[in-house]
PDB file of C-alpha atoms in Angstrom:
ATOM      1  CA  UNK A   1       0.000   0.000   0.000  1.00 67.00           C
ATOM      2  CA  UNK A   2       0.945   3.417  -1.075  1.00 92.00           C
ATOM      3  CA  UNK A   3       2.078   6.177   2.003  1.00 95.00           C
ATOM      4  CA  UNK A   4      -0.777   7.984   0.608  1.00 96.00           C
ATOM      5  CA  UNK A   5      -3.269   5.667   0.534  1.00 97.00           C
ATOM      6  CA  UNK A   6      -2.817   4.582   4.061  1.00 97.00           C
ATOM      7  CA  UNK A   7      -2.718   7.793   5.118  1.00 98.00           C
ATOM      8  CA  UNK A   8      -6.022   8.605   3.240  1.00 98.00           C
ATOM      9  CA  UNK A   9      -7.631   6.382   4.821  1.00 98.00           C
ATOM     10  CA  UNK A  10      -6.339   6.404   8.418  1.00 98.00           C
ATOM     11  CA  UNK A  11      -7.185  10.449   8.114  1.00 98.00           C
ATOM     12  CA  UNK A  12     -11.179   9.209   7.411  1.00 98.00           C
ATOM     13  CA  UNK A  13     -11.340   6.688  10.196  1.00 98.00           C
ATOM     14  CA  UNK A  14      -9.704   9.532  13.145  1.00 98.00           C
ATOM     15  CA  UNK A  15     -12.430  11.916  10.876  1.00 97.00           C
ATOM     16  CA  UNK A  16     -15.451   8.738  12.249  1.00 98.00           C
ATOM     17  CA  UNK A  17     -13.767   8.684  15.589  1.00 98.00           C
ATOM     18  CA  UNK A  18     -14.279  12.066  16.060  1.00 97.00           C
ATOM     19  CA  UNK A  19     -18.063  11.770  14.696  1.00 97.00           C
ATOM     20  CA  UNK A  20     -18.271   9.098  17.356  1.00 98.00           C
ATOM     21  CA  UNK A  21     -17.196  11.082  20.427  1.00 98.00           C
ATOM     22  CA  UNK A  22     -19.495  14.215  18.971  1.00 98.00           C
ATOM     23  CA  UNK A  23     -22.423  12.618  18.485  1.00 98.00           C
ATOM     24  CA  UNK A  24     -22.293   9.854  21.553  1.00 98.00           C
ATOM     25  CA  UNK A  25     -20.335  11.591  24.343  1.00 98.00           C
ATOM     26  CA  UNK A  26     -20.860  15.278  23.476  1.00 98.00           C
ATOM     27  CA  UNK A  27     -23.930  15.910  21.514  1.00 98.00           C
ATOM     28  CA  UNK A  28     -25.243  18.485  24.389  1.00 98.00           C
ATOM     29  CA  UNK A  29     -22.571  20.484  24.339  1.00 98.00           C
ATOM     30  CA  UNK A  30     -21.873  23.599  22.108  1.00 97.00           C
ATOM     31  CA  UNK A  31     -18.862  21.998  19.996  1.00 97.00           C
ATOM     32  CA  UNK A  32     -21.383  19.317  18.857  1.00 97.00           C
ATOM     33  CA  UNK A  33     -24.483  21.403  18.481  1.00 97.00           C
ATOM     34  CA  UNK A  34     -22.556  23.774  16.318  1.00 96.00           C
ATOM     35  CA  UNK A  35     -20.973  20.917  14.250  1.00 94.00           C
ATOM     36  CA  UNK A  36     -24.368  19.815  13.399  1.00 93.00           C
ATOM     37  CA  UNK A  37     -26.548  23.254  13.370  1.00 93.00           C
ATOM     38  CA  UNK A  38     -28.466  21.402  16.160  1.00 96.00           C
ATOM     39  CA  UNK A  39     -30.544  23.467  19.295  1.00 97.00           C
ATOM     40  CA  UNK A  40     -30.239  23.098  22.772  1.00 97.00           C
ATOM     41  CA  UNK A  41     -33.687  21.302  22.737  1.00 98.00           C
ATOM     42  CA  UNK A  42     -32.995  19.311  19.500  1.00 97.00           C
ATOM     43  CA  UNK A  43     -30.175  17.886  20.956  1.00 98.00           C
ATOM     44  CA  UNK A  44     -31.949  16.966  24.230  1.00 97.00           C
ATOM     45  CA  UNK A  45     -34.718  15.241  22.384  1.00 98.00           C
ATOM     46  CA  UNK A  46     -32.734  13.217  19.838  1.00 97.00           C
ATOM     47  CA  UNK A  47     -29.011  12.305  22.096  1.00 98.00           C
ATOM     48  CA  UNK A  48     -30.184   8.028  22.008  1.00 97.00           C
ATOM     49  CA  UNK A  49     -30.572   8.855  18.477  1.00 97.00           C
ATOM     50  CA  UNK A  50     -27.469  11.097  17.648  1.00 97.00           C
ATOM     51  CA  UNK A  51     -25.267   8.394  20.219  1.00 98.00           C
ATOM     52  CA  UNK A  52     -26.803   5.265  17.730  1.00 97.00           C
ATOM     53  CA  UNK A  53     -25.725   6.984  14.601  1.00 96.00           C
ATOM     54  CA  UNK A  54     -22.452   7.911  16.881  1.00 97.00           C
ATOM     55  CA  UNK A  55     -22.083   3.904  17.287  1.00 97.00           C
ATOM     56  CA  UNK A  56     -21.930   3.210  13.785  1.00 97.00           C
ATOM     57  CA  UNK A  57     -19.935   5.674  12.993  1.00 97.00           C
ATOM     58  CA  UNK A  58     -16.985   3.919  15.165  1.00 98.00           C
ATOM     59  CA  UNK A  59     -17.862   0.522  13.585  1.00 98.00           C
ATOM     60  CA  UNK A  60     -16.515   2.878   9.882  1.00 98.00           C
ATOM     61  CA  UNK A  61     -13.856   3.703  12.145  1.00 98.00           C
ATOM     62  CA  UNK A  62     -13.303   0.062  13.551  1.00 98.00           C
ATOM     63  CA  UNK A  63     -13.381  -1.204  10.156  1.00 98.00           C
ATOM     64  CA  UNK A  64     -10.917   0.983   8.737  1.00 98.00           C
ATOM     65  CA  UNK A  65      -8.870   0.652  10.962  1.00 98.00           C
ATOM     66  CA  UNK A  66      -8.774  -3.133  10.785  1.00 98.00           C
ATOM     67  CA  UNK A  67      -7.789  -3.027   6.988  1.00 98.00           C
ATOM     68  CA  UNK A  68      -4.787  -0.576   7.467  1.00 98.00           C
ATOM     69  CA  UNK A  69      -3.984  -3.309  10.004  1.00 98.00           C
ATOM     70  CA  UNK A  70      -4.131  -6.144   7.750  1.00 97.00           C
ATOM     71  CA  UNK A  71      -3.417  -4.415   4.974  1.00 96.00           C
ATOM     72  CA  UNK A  72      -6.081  -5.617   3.102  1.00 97.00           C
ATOM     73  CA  UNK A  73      -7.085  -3.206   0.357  1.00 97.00           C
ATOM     74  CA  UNK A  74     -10.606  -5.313  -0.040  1.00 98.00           C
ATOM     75  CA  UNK A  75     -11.349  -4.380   3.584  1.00 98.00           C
ATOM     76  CA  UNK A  76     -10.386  -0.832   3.488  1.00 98.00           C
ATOM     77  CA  UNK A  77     -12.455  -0.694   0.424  1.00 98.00           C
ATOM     78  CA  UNK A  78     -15.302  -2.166   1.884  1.00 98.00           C
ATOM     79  CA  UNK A  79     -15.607   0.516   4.438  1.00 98.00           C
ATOM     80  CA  UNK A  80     -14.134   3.824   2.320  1.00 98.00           C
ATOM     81  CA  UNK A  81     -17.871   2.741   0.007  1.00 98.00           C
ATOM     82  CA  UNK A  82     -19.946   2.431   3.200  1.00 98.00           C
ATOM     83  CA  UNK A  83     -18.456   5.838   4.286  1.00 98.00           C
ATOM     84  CA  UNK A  84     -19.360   7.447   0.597  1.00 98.00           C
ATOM     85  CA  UNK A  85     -22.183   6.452   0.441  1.00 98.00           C
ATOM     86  CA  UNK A  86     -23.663   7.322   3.945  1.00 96.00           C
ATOM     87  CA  UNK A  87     -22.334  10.866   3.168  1.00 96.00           C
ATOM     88  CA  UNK A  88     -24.309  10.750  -0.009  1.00 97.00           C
ATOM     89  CA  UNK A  89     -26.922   9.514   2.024  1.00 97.00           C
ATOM     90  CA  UNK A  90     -26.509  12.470   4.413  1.00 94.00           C
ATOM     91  CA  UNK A  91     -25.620  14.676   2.194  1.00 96.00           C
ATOM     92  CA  UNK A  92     -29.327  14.480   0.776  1.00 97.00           C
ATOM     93  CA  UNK A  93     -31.476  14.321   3.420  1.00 94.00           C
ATOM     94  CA  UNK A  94     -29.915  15.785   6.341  1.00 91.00           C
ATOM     95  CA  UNK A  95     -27.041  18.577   5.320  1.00 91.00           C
ATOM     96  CA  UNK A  96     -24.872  18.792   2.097  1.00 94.00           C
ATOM     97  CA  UNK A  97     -21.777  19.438   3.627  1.00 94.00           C
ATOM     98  CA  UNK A  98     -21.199  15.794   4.291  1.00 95.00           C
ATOM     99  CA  UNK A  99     -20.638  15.756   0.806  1.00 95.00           C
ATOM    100  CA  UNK A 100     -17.384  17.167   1.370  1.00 96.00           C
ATOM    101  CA  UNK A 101     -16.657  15.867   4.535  1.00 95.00           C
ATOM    102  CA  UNK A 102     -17.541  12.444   4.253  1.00 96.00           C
ATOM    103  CA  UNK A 103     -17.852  11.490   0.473  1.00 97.00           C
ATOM    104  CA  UNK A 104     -15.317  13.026  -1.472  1.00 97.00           C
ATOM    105  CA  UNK A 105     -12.364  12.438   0.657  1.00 97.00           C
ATOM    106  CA  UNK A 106     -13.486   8.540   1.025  1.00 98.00           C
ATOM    107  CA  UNK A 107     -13.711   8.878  -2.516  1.00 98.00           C
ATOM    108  CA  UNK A 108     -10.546   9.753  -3.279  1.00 98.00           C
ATOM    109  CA  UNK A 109      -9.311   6.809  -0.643  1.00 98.00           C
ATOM    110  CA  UNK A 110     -10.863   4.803  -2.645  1.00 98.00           C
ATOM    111  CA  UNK A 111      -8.698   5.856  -5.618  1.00 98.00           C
ATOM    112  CA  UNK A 112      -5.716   5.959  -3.784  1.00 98.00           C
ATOM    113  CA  UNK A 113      -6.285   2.377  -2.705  1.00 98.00           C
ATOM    114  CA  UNK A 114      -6.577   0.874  -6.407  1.00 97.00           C
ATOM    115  CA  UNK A 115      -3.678   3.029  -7.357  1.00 97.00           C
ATOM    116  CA  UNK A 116      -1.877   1.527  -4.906  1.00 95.00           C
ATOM    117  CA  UNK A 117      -3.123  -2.052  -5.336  1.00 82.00           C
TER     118      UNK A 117
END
């Protein structure tokens, strides 16, 4: 695997460890509420919901993670599409910014990865 490629994609799962801690340990607090254009009240009603998403976020994360590990390029691939397309997912329903955050940087993991296959 290319330096680049592993960086790429160790960059996107600290990125889903940080969505993690946001939205499952500090979703009440002004860092998170202003990261996600969330209220005071929103985020009281909807923290078991934010710290679910939160959850799955770490399992990108974990899975990531686990093919820089191994070194598996089919691994890291796996998870680099789940990530693009959840931000797609996000990106048109709850904010387009995830575009950028989430999709087009696992995107270009993605090519990194085959590049360096």
């Amino acid at each position: 695997m290319s330096f680049v490629a592993g960086l790429l994609v160790a960059l996107i799962a600290v990125l889903h460890v940080y969505i993690l801690v946001l939205e499952m340990f500090l979703w009440r607090t002004p860092r998170a509420m202003k990261a996600f254009g969330t209220t005071p009240e929103f985020a009281n009603a909807s923290a078991a919901l934010a710290a679910n998403q939160g959850l799955y976020n770490g399992f990108l994360a974990a899975g990531l993670f686990w093919g820089l590990f191994t070194q598996a390029p089919a691994i890291q691939l796996f998870f680099l599409g789940c990530v693009a397309v959840a931000g797609l997912y996000g990106a048109a329903t709850a904010n387009r910014r995830i575009l950028f955050i989430q999709t087009v940087p696992a995107v270009l993991a993605i090519l990194a990865v085959l590049i360096a296959k």
